Coordinates of C-alpha atoms and ligand atoms in Angstrom, one line a residue:
M1 CA -0.1 0.0 0.1
T2 CA 1.3 3.4 -1.0
R3 CA 0.9 6.4 1.4
Q4 CA -1.6 7.7 -1.0
D5 CA -3.8 4.7 -0.2
T6 CA -3.9 4.7 3.7
D7 CA -7.1 6.3 4.9
A8 CA -7.9 10.2 5.0
A9 CA -6.4 10.9 8.0
P10 CA -3.8 13.8 7.1
D11 CA 0.2 12.7 7.9
T12 CA 0.6 15.7 9.3
D13 CA -1.6 18.6 11.2
C14 CA 0.3 22.0 11.1
D15 CA -0.8 25.4 11.9
V16 CA 0.7 26.9 9.0
I17 CA 2.2 25.4 5.9
V18 CA 4.4 27.5 3.6
V19 CA 5.0 26.4 0.2
G20 CA 8.5 27.1 -1.1
A21 CA 11.8 27.6 0.7
G22 CA 13.2 30.8 -1.0
F23 CA 14.1 34.0 0.8
A24 CA 10.1 34.5 1.4
G25 CA 9.6 31.0 2.8
M26 CA 12.6 30.7 4.8
Y27 CA 11.7 34.1 6.7
M28 CA 8.1 33.2 6.5
L29 CA 9.2 29.7 8.6
H30 CA 11.6 31.8 11.1
R31 CA 8.7 34.3 12.0
L32 CA 6.3 31.5 12.6
R33 CA 8.9 29.4 14.6
G34 CA 8.9 32.7 17.0
L35 CA 5.5 32.9 17.3
G36 CA 5.5 29.4 19.0
L37 CA 3.2 28.1 15.9
R38 CA 3.7 24.3 14.2
A39 CA 4.9 25.3 10.8
L40 CA 6.1 23.1 7.7
A41 CA 7.5 24.5 4.4
I42 CA 7.4 22.5 1.7
E43 CA 9.9 22.9 -1.3
A44 CA 10.4 21.4 -5.1
G45 CA 13.7 21.9 -5.2
S46 CA 16.6 19.7 -2.8
G47 CA 17.5 22.8 -1.0
V48 CA 16.9 26.6 0.1
G49 CA 17.3 29.8 -1.9
G50 CA 14.4 29.5 -4.3
T51 CA 15.9 31.6 -7.7
W52 CA 19.1 31.2 -6.7
Y53 CA 18.7 27.4 -6.6
W54 CA 17.5 27.4 -9.7
N55 CA 19.2 29.8 -12.0
R56 CA 22.8 28.7 -12.2
Y57 CA 23.3 29.7 -15.6
P58 CA 26.7 31.5 -16.2
G59 CA 26.9 35.1 -15.5
A60 CA 23.6 34.7 -12.8
R61 CA 23.9 37.4 -10.2
C62 CA 21.8 39.8 -8.3
D63 CA 21.4 43.5 -10.2
G64 CA 20.3 45.2 -7.0
E65 CA 23.2 46.1 -4.4
S66 CA 24.6 43.1 -2.4
M67 CA 24.7 44.9 0.8
F68 CA 21.0 45.5 0.2
Y69 CA 19.9 42.5 -1.7
S70 CA 19.6 40.7 1.5
Y71 CA 18.0 40.3 5.2
K72 CA 17.8 43.1 7.3
F73 CA 15.4 41.8 10.0
D74 CA 18.4 40.4 12.5
D75 CA 21.5 42.8 12.7
D76 CA 23.8 40.1 13.7
L77 CA 23.3 38.4 10.6
Q78 CA 23.5 41.7 8.3
Q79 CA 26.8 42.3 10.4
E80 CA 28.4 38.7 10.3
W81 CA 28.0 37.9 6.4
N82 CA 30.6 39.7 3.9
W83 CA 29.4 40.3 0.1
T84 CA 32.4 40.4 -1.8
E85 CA 31.1 42.2 -5.2
R86 CA 28.8 45.1 -5.7
Y87 CA 26.8 42.7 -7.2
A88 CA 26.7 39.2 -6.1
R89 CA 27.4 36.0 -8.2
Q90 CA 24.6 33.5 -8.1
P91 CA 26.8 30.9 -6.0
E92 CA 27.6 33.6 -3.5
I93 CA 23.7 34.3 -3.2
L94 CA 23.0 30.4 -2.7
S95 CA 25.7 30.3 0.3
Y96 CA 24.0 33.2 1.8
A97 CA 20.6 31.3 1.6
N98 CA 22.4 28.5 3.1
H99 CA 23.8 30.3 5.7
V100 CA 20.7 31.9 6.9
A101 CA 19.2 28.4 6.9
D102 CA 22.2 26.9 9.0
R103 CA 22.0 30.0 11.6
F104 CA 18.0 29.5 12.1
D105 CA 18.1 26.1 12.0
L106 CA 15.6 26.2 9.5
R107 CA 15.8 22.6 7.3
R108 CA 14.3 20.7 10.2
D109 CA 10.8 21.8 9.3
I110 CA 11.4 22.2 5.6
R111 CA 10.1 19.4 3.3
F112 CA 12.7 19.1 0.2
S113 CA 12.2 17.4 -3.2
T114 CA 8.5 18.0 -3.0
R115 CA 5.8 20.0 -4.8
V116 CA 2.7 20.8 -3.4
T117 CA 0.1 20.0 -6.1
A118 CA -3.2 20.9 -4.3
A119 CA -4.6 22.8 -1.7
T120 CA -8.1 22.4 -0.8
W121 CA -10.4 24.5 2.1
D122 CA -12.9 22.3 4.6
D123 CA -15.3 24.6 5.3
A124 CA -16.7 22.4 8.3
A125 CA -13.0 21.9 9.6
M126 CA -12.0 25.5 8.9
R127 CA -8.5 24.2 7.5
W128 CA -6.7 23.6 4.4
S129 CA -6.2 19.9 3.5
I130 CA -2.9 19.8 1.1
E131 CA -1.5 17.2 -1.1
T132 CA 2.0 16.8 -2.7
D133 CA 3.9 14.9 -5.5
A134 CA 5.3 12.8 -3.1
G135 CA 1.8 11.3 -1.8
D136 CA 1.4 13.5 1.2
R137 CA -1.8 14.4 2.9
L138 CA -1.2 17.5 5.1
S139 CA -3.7 19.9 6.9
A140 CA -3.2 22.9 8.1
Q141 CA -5.1 26.2 9.3
H142 CA -3.3 28.6 7.4
V143 CA -1.2 28.2 4.0
V144 CA 1.2 30.8 2.9
L145 CA 2.2 30.8 -0.5
A146 CA 5.8 31.8 -0.9
V147 CA 6.1 30.4 -4.3
G148 CA 7.8 33.3 -6.1
C149 CA 7.1 35.7 -8.8
L150 CA 9.3 34.3 -11.3
S151 CA 9.7 30.5 -10.6
S152 CA 7.8 29.3 -13.3
P153 CA 10.1 28.7 -16.4
I154 CA 8.4 28.8 -19.7
R155 CA 9.9 27.0 -23.5
P156 CA 7.7 28.5 -26.0
R157 CA 5.8 26.3 -27.9
I158 CA 8.2 26.1 -31.0
A159 CA 7.2 22.8 -33.5
G160 CA 10.0 20.1 -33.3
V161 CA 11.4 20.9 -29.6
D162 CA 11.5 17.1 -29.3
D163 CA 13.5 16.5 -33.0
F164 CA 16.4 18.7 -32.0
R165 CA 19.5 15.9 -31.1
G166 CA 21.7 18.5 -29.1
A167 CA 21.3 19.9 -25.6
V168 CA 18.5 21.8 -24.5
Y169 CA 18.6 24.3 -21.7
H170 CA 16.4 27.0 -19.8
T171 CA 18.3 29.3 -17.6
G172 CA 15.6 29.2 -14.8
E173 CA 16.1 25.0 -14.9
W174 CA 20.1 25.3 -14.7
P175 CA 21.8 21.7 -14.3
H176 CA 23.8 21.6 -11.0
E177 CA 27.1 20.7 -12.3
G178 CA 27.1 23.3 -14.8
V179 CA 27.7 23.2 -18.7
D180 CA 31.0 23.5 -20.8
F181 CA 30.0 25.1 -24.2
T182 CA 33.8 24.9 -25.0
G183 CA 34.3 24.2 -28.9
L184 CA 30.4 23.9 -29.1
K185 CA 27.9 26.0 -31.8
V186 CA 25.3 27.3 -29.1
G187 CA 22.4 29.6 -29.8
V188 CA 20.6 31.2 -27.4
I189 CA 16.8 32.2 -27.2
G190 CA 16.0 35.9 -25.9
T191 CA 17.4 38.6 -24.9
G192 CA 16.0 39.3 -21.7
S193 CA 18.0 40.1 -18.1
S194 CA 18.9 36.4 -17.9
A195 CA 19.9 36.2 -21.7
I196 CA 21.6 39.6 -21.0
Q197 CA 24.2 37.9 -18.3
A198 CA 24.8 34.6 -19.6
I199 CA 25.2 35.7 -23.4
P200 CA 29.1 37.3 -22.9
M201 CA 29.8 34.3 -20.7
I202 CA 28.7 31.9 -23.2
A203 CA 30.4 33.7 -26.0
R204 CA 34.0 33.3 -24.4
Q205 CA 33.4 29.7 -24.3
A206 CA 31.8 28.7 -27.4
E207 CA 32.8 28.1 -30.9
S208 CA 30.3 30.3 -32.1
L209 CA 27.2 31.9 -30.5
T210 CA 23.8 33.0 -32.3
V211 CA 21.4 35.0 -30.3
F212 CA 17.7 35.1 -31.9
Q213 CA 16.0 38.4 -30.5
R214 CA 12.6 39.1 -30.7
T215 CA 12.2 42.5 -29.0
P216 CA 15.5 44.5 -28.0
N217 CA 15.8 45.6 -24.4
Y218 CA 17.5 48.6 -22.5
V219 CA 20.7 47.5 -21.0
V220 CA 22.3 49.6 -18.5
P221 CA 26.1 48.9 -17.4
A222 CA 26.5 47.3 -14.3
Q223 CA 30.0 48.6 -13.4
N224 CA 30.2 45.5 -11.0
R225 CA 33.5 45.4 -8.7
P226 CA 35.0 43.8 -5.8
L227 CA 33.5 45.6 -2.6
D228 CA 36.7 46.7 -0.6
P229 CA 36.7 45.8 2.9
A230 CA 37.1 48.9 4.3
E231 CA 34.0 50.2 2.3
V232 CA 31.8 47.3 3.6
A233 CA 33.1 47.9 7.3
D234 CA 32.0 51.6 6.6
M235 CA 28.4 50.7 5.2
K236 CA 27.9 48.2 8.3
A237 CA 28.6 50.7 10.8
R238 CA 26.0 52.7 9.1
Y239 CA 23.6 50.1 7.9
G240 CA 20.8 51.0 9.9
E241 CA 21.0 54.5 8.4
L242 CA 21.6 53.2 4.9
R243 CA 18.3 50.9 5.2
A244 CA 16.0 53.4 6.3
M245 CA 17.0 55.6 3.5
A246 CA 16.6 52.9 0.9
H247 CA 13.3 52.1 3.0
A248 CA 12.0 55.3 2.2
T249 CA 11.9 54.9 -1.3
R250 CA 9.5 53.7 -3.8
T251 CA 11.6 50.7 -4.7
G252 CA 13.4 49.7 -1.7
N253 CA 17.0 51.0 -3.4
P254 CA 19.1 53.0 -1.9
F255 CA 19.1 55.4 -4.9
D256 CA 19.9 58.9 -5.5
I257 CA 16.4 59.9 -6.8
N258 CA 16.7 62.9 -9.0
P259 CA 13.3 65.0 -8.1
Q260 CA 13.3 66.9 -11.7
S261 CA 11.4 66.5 -14.9
A262 CA 13.9 65.2 -17.7
L263 CA 12.1 68.5 -19.8
A264 CA 12.8 70.9 -16.9
V265 CA 16.9 71.1 -17.8
S266 CA 18.8 71.6 -21.2
E267 CA 19.8 69.0 -23.1
E268 CA 23.8 69.1 -22.0
E269 CA 22.3 69.1 -18.3
R270 CA 19.8 66.1 -19.2
N271 CA 22.7 64.3 -20.6
G272 CA 25.0 65.1 -17.9
E273 CA 22.9 63.4 -15.5
Y274 CA 22.3 60.1 -17.8
E275 CA 26.0 60.1 -17.9
K276 CA 26.5 60.4 -14.4
R277 CA 24.1 57.8 -13.8
W278 CA 25.8 55.4 -16.4
Q279 CA 29.0 55.9 -15.1
I280 CA 27.8 55.0 -11.5
G281 CA 26.2 51.4 -13.2
G282 CA 23.0 49.7 -12.3
L283 CA 19.1 50.7 -12.1
I284 CA 20.0 53.9 -10.4
F285 CA 20.0 55.3 -14.2
M286 CA 15.7 54.5 -13.8
T287 CA 15.7 57.5 -11.2
S288 CA 17.6 60.1 -13.3
F289 CA 14.4 62.2 -13.4
N290 CA 10.9 62.0 -11.8
D291 CA 8.9 61.7 -15.1
L292 CA 10.5 58.7 -17.0
H293 CA 7.8 56.4 -16.2
S294 CA 5.1 59.0 -16.6
N295 CA 5.7 61.5 -19.7
A296 CA 6.6 59.9 -23.1
E297 CA 8.7 62.7 -24.2
A298 CA 10.7 62.7 -21.0
N299 CA 10.8 58.8 -21.3
E300 CA 12.1 59.3 -25.2
T301 CA 15.3 61.1 -24.0
A302 CA 16.7 58.2 -21.8
A303 CA 15.9 56.1 -24.6
E304 CA 17.9 57.8 -27.3
F305 CA 20.6 57.9 -24.5
V306 CA 20.7 54.3 -24.1
R307 CA 20.4 54.1 -28.0
N308 CA 23.4 56.0 -28.9
K309 CA 25.2 54.4 -26.1
I310 CA 24.6 51.1 -28.0
R311 CA 25.6 52.5 -31.6
G312 CA 28.9 53.7 -29.7
I313 CA 29.5 50.4 -28.0
V314 CA 28.9 48.0 -31.4
D315 CA 30.8 48.3 -34.3
D316 CA 28.7 47.0 -37.2
P317 CA 26.0 49.7 -37.6
A318 CA 23.3 47.2 -38.8
T319 CA 24.0 45.1 -35.3
A320 CA 23.4 48.0 -33.5
E321 CA 20.2 49.3 -35.0
L322 CA 18.7 45.7 -34.3
L323 CA 19.7 46.1 -30.7
C324 CA 18.4 49.4 -30.3
P325 CA 14.8 49.2 -28.4
H326 CA 12.1 51.6 -29.5
D327 CA 9.6 50.4 -26.8
A328 CA 9.1 53.2 -24.1
F329 CA 12.4 53.1 -21.7
G330 CA 11.9 50.9 -18.9
C331 CA 8.5 49.6 -19.8
K332 CA 10.2 46.0 -20.0
R333 CA 12.2 45.5 -16.9
L334 CA 15.5 47.4 -17.2
C335 CA 18.6 45.0 -17.8
V336 CA 21.9 45.7 -16.2
D337 CA 25.0 44.0 -17.9
T338 CA 28.7 43.5 -17.7
G339 CA 30.3 43.8 -21.5
Y340 CA 26.7 42.8 -23.1
Y341 CA 27.0 45.0 -26.4
E342 CA 30.5 44.6 -26.4
T343 CA 30.2 40.9 -26.8
Y344 CA 28.5 41.3 -30.5
N345 CA 31.9 43.0 -31.4
R346 CA 33.3 39.4 -31.1
P347 CA 33.8 37.5 -34.4
N348 CA 32.4 34.3 -33.0
V349 CA 28.9 36.2 -32.2
R350 CA 26.0 37.0 -34.4
L351 CA 22.6 38.5 -33.5
V352 CA 19.5 37.1 -35.4
D353 CA 16.2 39.1 -35.5
V354 CA 13.2 37.1 -34.9
G355 CA 10.9 39.6 -34.3
S356 CA 9.6 39.9 -37.5
T357 CA 10.1 36.5 -38.8
P358 CA 9.6 34.0 -35.3
V359 CA 11.7 31.0 -35.1
E360 CA 9.7 28.5 -37.2
R361 CA 11.0 25.1 -35.8
L362 CA 13.6 23.1 -34.2
T363 CA 14.9 20.7 -36.3
P364 CA 17.5 17.8 -35.4
D365 CA 20.5 19.9 -36.2
G366 CA 19.1 23.4 -34.8
L367 CA 16.4 25.6 -35.7
T368 CA 15.0 27.5 -38.6
V369 CA 14.1 31.0 -39.2
A370 CA 12.8 32.6 -42.6
G371 CA 13.8 29.1 -43.9
T372 CA 17.3 29.3 -43.0
E373 CA 18.3 26.7 -40.7
Y374 CA 21.2 27.5 -37.8
A375 CA 23.0 24.3 -36.6
F376 CA 23.8 23.9 -33.3
D377 CA 24.9 21.3 -30.4
A378 CA 22.9 23.2 -27.8
I379 CA 20.0 25.4 -27.7
V380 CA 19.6 27.7 -24.7
F381 CA 15.9 29.1 -23.7
A382 CA 16.2 32.3 -22.0
T383 CA 12.9 32.8 -22.4
G384 CA 11.8 34.0 -18.9
F385 CA 8.7 32.9 -16.5
D386 CA 4.9 32.6 -16.3
A387 CA 5.5 35.2 -13.7
M388 CA 3.8 36.0 -10.8
T389 CA 1.2 33.8 -11.1
G390 CA 2.2 30.6 -12.8
S391 CA 3.5 29.0 -9.5
I392 CA 0.1 29.7 -7.7
L393 CA -2.1 28.3 -10.4
K394 CA -0.1 25.5 -11.0
I395 CA -1.3 24.2 -7.7
D396 CA -4.9 23.3 -7.7
I397 CA -6.0 25.7 -4.8
R398 CA -9.9 25.2 -4.0
G399 CA -11.7 27.9 -1.5
R400 CA -15.0 28.3 -0.2
D401 CA -17.9 26.0 -1.9
G402 CA -14.9 24.3 -4.0
L403 CA -14.2 27.6 -6.1
A404 CA -10.9 26.9 -8.0
L405 CA -8.4 30.0 -8.1
R406 CA -8.0 29.4 -11.9
D407 CA -11.3 30.1 -12.1
A408 CA -11.5 33.3 -9.6
W409 CA -8.3 34.3 -11.8
E410 CA -9.8 33.4 -15.1
D411 CA -9.5 37.0 -16.1
G412 CA -6.4 38.0 -14.1
P413 CA -5.3 37.7 -11.1
R414 CA -7.6 39.9 -8.2
A415 CA -6.2 40.0 -4.6
Y416 CA -6.6 42.3 -1.7
L417 CA -3.1 44.0 -1.4
G418 CA -1.6 41.3 -2.9
L419 CA -2.1 39.2 0.4
G420 CA -5.2 37.6 0.3
V421 CA -8.0 36.5 -2.1
A422 CA -11.6 36.5 -1.8
G423 CA -13.3 33.3 -1.2
F424 CA -10.0 31.7 0.1
P425 CA -9.7 32.0 3.8
N426 CA -6.6 31.4 5.9
L427 CA -4.7 31.6 2.6
F428 CA -1.5 34.4 2.1
T429 CA 0.2 35.1 -0.9
I430 CA 3.7 36.5 -0.6
T431 CA 4.6 39.3 -3.1
G432 CA 1.5 37.9 -4.5
P433 CA -0.4 40.1 -7.5
Q434 CA -1.4 43.7 -6.7
S435 CA 1.6 44.2 -4.4
P436 CA 5.2 46.0 -5.3
S437 CA 6.8 43.0 -5.3
V438 CA 8.7 42.6 -8.7
L439 CA 9.2 46.3 -8.9
T440 CA 11.2 46.4 -6.0
N441 CA 14.1 45.4 -4.3
M442 CA 12.8 41.8 -3.4
I443 CA 14.3 40.9 -0.1
P444 CA 13.3 43.9 2.3
T445 CA 9.7 43.8 0.2
I446 CA 9.3 40.1 1.1
E447 CA 10.3 41.0 4.6
Q448 CA 7.6 43.4 5.0
H449 CA 5.0 40.9 3.8
V450 CA 6.1 38.1 6.2
E451 CA 6.2 40.4 9.1
W452 CA 2.7 41.5 8.2
I453 CA 1.4 38.1 7.9
A454 CA 3.0 37.1 11.1
D455 CA 1.5 39.9 12.9
C456 CA -1.7 39.2 11.3
L457 CA -1.6 35.5 12.8
G458 CA -0.5 36.2 16.3
W459 CA -3.1 38.6 16.5
L460 CA -6.0 36.2 14.9
R461 CA -4.6 33.9 17.8
D462 CA -4.6 36.6 20.6
K463 CA -8.3 37.6 19.5
G464 CA -9.3 33.8 19.1
V465 CA -10.3 34.4 15.5
A466 CA -10.0 31.1 13.4
T467 CA -10.3 32.7 9.8
I468 CA -9.6 35.3 7.8
E469 CA -10.7 36.3 4.2
A470 CA -10.4 39.2 1.8
D471 CA -13.8 41.3 1.6
P472 CA -14.6 40.9 -2.1
A473 CA -15.7 44.6 -2.2
A474 CA -12.5 45.6 -0.3
Q475 CA -10.3 43.4 -2.9
E476 CA -12.2 45.1 -6.0
S477 CA -11.4 48.5 -4.7
W478 CA -8.0 47.7 -4.3
V479 CA -8.0 46.0 -7.5
D480 CA -9.1 48.9 -9.3
H481 CA -7.0 51.5 -7.5
S482 CA -4.3 49.3 -8.7
N483 CA -4.9 49.2 -12.2
A484 CA -5.5 53.0 -12.0
V485 CA -2.5 53.7 -10.7
A486 CA -0.9 51.7 -13.5
E487 CA -2.9 53.6 -16.1
T488 CA -0.7 56.9 -15.2
T489 CA 2.0 55.2 -16.2
L490 CA 3.9 54.1 -19.5
R491 CA 4.2 50.7 -18.3
L492 CA 1.2 49.5 -20.0
S493 CA 2.5 50.4 -23.1
C494 CA 4.9 47.2 -24.2
N495 CA 4.4 43.6 -24.2
S496 CA 6.2 42.9 -20.8
W497 CA 5.9 40.1 -18.7
Y498 CA 4.2 42.5 -16.3
V499 CA 1.2 42.4 -18.3
G500 CA 1.4 38.5 -18.7
A501 CA 1.8 39.4 -22.4
N502 CA 5.0 36.6 -22.9
V503 CA 2.6 33.5 -22.0
P504 CA 0.0 32.8 -24.9
G505 CA -3.6 33.4 -23.6
K506 CA -2.9 35.3 -20.4
P507 CA -4.9 38.0 -19.4
R508 CA -3.3 41.0 -19.8
V509 CA -3.4 42.8 -16.6
F510 CA -0.4 44.9 -15.1
M511 CA 0.3 42.5 -12.0
P512 CA 2.5 44.3 -9.6
Y513 CA 1.3 47.6 -7.6
I514 CA 2.9 50.4 -9.1
A515 CA 2.6 53.3 -6.4
G516 CA 5.5 52.2 -4.2
M517 CA 6.6 50.9 -1.2
P518 CA 5.6 53.5 1.3
A519 CA 2.4 54.1 -0.1
Y520 CA 1.9 50.6 0.1
R521 CA 3.5 49.9 3.6
D522 CA 1.4 53.0 5.1
K523 CA -1.7 51.1 3.5
C524 CA -1.1 47.6 4.9
D525 CA 0.1 49.0 8.5
A526 CA -3.3 51.1 8.0
V527 CA -5.2 48.1 7.3
A528 CA -3.5 46.3 10.3
A529 CA -4.3 48.8 12.9
A530 CA -7.9 49.0 12.1
G531 CA -8.1 45.5 12.9
Y532 CA -7.7 44.2 9.5
E533 CA -9.8 46.3 7.7
G534 CA -11.4 45.0 4.3
F535 CA -10.9 41.3 6.0
R536 CA -13.6 39.2 7.2
L537 CA -12.8 37.4 10.3
G538 CA -14.8 34.6 11.4
Ligands
FAD1 P1 11.5 31.9 -4.9 O1 13.0 32.5 -5.0 O2 11.0 31.9 -6.1 O3 11.2 30.9 -4.5 C1 9.9 30.3 -4.4 C2 10.3 28.9 -4.1 O4 8.9 27.9 -4.1 C3 11.2 27.9 -5.4 O5 12.2 27.2 -4.9 C4 10.1 27.0 -6.0 O6 10.8 25.5 -5.7 C5 9.1 27.0 -4.4 N1 7.7 26.3 -5.2 C6 7.2 27.2 -6.2 N2 6.0 26.3 -6.7 C7 5.8 25.0 -5.4 C8 5.1 24.1 -5.0 N3 4.0 23.7 -5.6 N4 5.4 23.3 -4.0 C9 6.5 23.4 -3.4 N5 7.7 24.4 -3.6 C10 7.3 25.1 -4.8 N6 15.3 40.3 -7.4 C11 15.5 41.6 -6.8 O7 15.1 42.1 -6.2 N7 17.0 41.6 -7.2 C12 17.5 41.1 -8.3 O8 18.7 41.1 -8.6 C13 17.1 39.6 -8.4 N8 17.4 39.3 -9.7 C14 17.0 37.8 -10.1 C15 17.6 37.0 -10.9 C16 17.2 36.1 -11.5 C17 17.7 35.1 -12.5 C18 15.7 36.0 -11.3 C19 14.8 34.9 -11.7 C20 14.9 36.8 -10.6 C21 15.8 37.8 -9.8 N9 15.3 38.4 -8.7 C22 15.7 39.5 -8.7 C23 13.4 38.3 -8.1 C24 13.9 37.0 -7.3 O9 12.9 36.2 -7.6 C25 13.5 37.5 -5.5 O10 14.3 38.4 -5.5 C26 13.2 36.5 -4.7 O11 14.4 35.7 -4.7 C27 12.0 35.8 -4.4 O12 12.2 35.2 -3.4 P2 10.7 34.4 -3.1 O13 11.3 33.0 -2.0 O14 9.6 35.0 -3.3 O15 10.5 33.0 -4.5
NAP2 P1 12.4 37.9 -20.0 O1 12.6 39.3 -19.2 O2 10.6 37.5 -19.7 O3 13.2 37.4 -21.3 C1 12.5 36.6 -21.8 C2 13.0 36.6 -23.6 O4 12.8 35.5 -24.0 C3 12.7 38.0 -24.3 O5 13.6 38.4 -24.9 C4 11.6 37.3 -25.0 O6 11.0 38.3 -26.1 C5 12.5 36.2 -25.3 N1 11.3 34.9 -26.0 C6 10.2 34.4 -25.3 N2 9.6 33.9 -25.9 C7 10.4 33.5 -27.2 C8 10.1 33.2 -28.9 N3 9.3 32.0 -28.7 N4 10.8 33.4 -29.4 C9 12.0 34.3 -29.2 N5 12.1 35.1 -28.1 C10 11.3 34.7 -27.0 O7 13.0 36.4 -19.0 P2 14.4 36.7 -17.8 O8 15.5 37.2 -18.9 O9 14.7 35.1 -17.3 O10 14.3 37.7 -16.5 C11 12.9 37.4 -15.9 C12 13.1 38.3 -15.3 O11 13.8 37.8 -13.9 C13 13.5 39.8 -15.2 O12 12.8 40.6 -16.1 C14 13.6 40.4 -13.8 O13 12.8 40.6 -13.0 C15 14.5 39.1 -13.4 N6 16.1 38.8 -13.5 C16 16.9 39.5 -13.1 C17 18.4 39.4 -13.3 C18 19.3 40.1 -12.7 O14 19.7 40.9 -13.0 N7 19.1 40.6 -11.3 C19 18.7 38.4 -14.1 C20 17.7 37.5 -14.6 C21 16.4 37.7 -14.2 P3 9.7 39.3 -25.9 O15 10.6 40.6 -25.1 O16 9.7 39.7 -27.2 O17 8.9 38.9 -25.2

């Protein structure tokens, strides 16, 4: 008899089941233990770290400053950990995640290599019943989905994928043992952030590299460098102050934000500001002026600055023009590189436009575009993720009266504060849709959600409240507000993953909340202070 065939009694009763053990799930587990709750985390991977466990492609690193792309909830932790580069590489971030797991003894309550497949609300018992691909039947009063916004890799539905005889990789599911491209003919499909980090590294190894670009992206230099121990010591001495500065910004990054309009200054001054930020490097370029996301004319000045940089870096004028984006600047996620544009000056690298004529099919030897066959030993899909909802909807979630979340979100996700969903009691989402999530420095943003949820669960216990559920009217009003704010920006003007455009058939909804962390945090705090206003308590 297998475990599934035993009686219906659950294997384990928990107060809270946390799905996922990336930075969100790990910290959630830690906080739940602090409340004295019986918590279990379930993780599909064989280790902690989430994004940094799965995305092991060459060149993978964060593009937020390491000193700030890290937890701040424990001062001893942030004082003892030493980041070695301005933007840490994937192995270093994964070591950090493992260090956190060791330090807080998290692994004993994480069930690894196990995927949650279903979660069903039992209204009579007022509990969730959880099923996994290992045949577990678990029960919990509350479920926290810490499944990640960028954790459901997608491979485009290109004909003949199974025909190709060479190796096929996806950046988001990279082999743990690494890949040696030495002497190989390699094709990369995609030119988003992952591709932009991987392409320069693969080009150095491969005999030849062909990049298939559907839409060019805006890419600014990282200006990555080793961190000087004296500089780290100085920052650590001022960590509280620096974190507070980052905390006060819309994105949770320690950026110098220029409050001026790009159109309020002369062209010379404007380009001087862009050049200064280009030299500093990284996402700080986004805050060069205050209206780059809201005013098309202002936006175009940043766009043209970057296009001129591309024309200056890439030797072949035709390749340079092909690399020049024409969407609004920053409509898609800004990419941060080390030597991306320079890579196209290498003799072993070529760029193929698949914007006008898509990849037709994979063949036994490679792939075809517009009737031309390109032969490869290996093809890398750098084709991104079913973002924000992909990993949530892969789980068959059934709420009150058997309502399926897939049906409730048929026309796009609807959530109250990105934390709860009407019809799904005692279910929380960390960095869920309609919260700032992917528009911010995500570790501090995760901390804010974890702390809000932990405080809420402590409050419910103290008040003897068994269930909490988003009120439909409060949810509708929040979703309307979230959509209305998005409409004041240029972010809806392109086919980004923020609006689900990269997944065929996905409803076009701007999923994250764009008004910034301070306004969002104030709202969450006010809701809690008012006894969880907008939630129904039972
Ligand atoms: P994840 O790290 O995605 O973890 C979710 C975990 O849940 C995964 O381990 C997954 O296996 C597990 N899971 C999902 N579904 C199930 C299930 N049904 N059952 C069991 N387990 C499940 N953000 C930044 O702010 N700065 C950056 O520089 C940055 N760089 C990034 C680079 C890459 C390559 C990618 C893909 C994303 C990057 N991000 C960055 C976003 C990044 O995802 C977040 O910063 C953060 O790591 C998310 O943590 P998380 O725990 O919420 O989700
Ligand atoms: P992505 O930004 O969605 O990029 C996917 C790329 O694949 C796009 O260029 C897309 O083209 C292309 N593509 C998809 N299907 C295709 C098809 N059928 N034919 C040709 N091209 C196709 O995914 P990602 O690069 O993995 O990044 C996702 C997010 O993860 C980022 O935006 C960022 O938030 C995060 N990330 C961060 C870093 C970092 O620097 N720290 C690194 C990696 C990822 P279109 O643009 O035309 O759709």
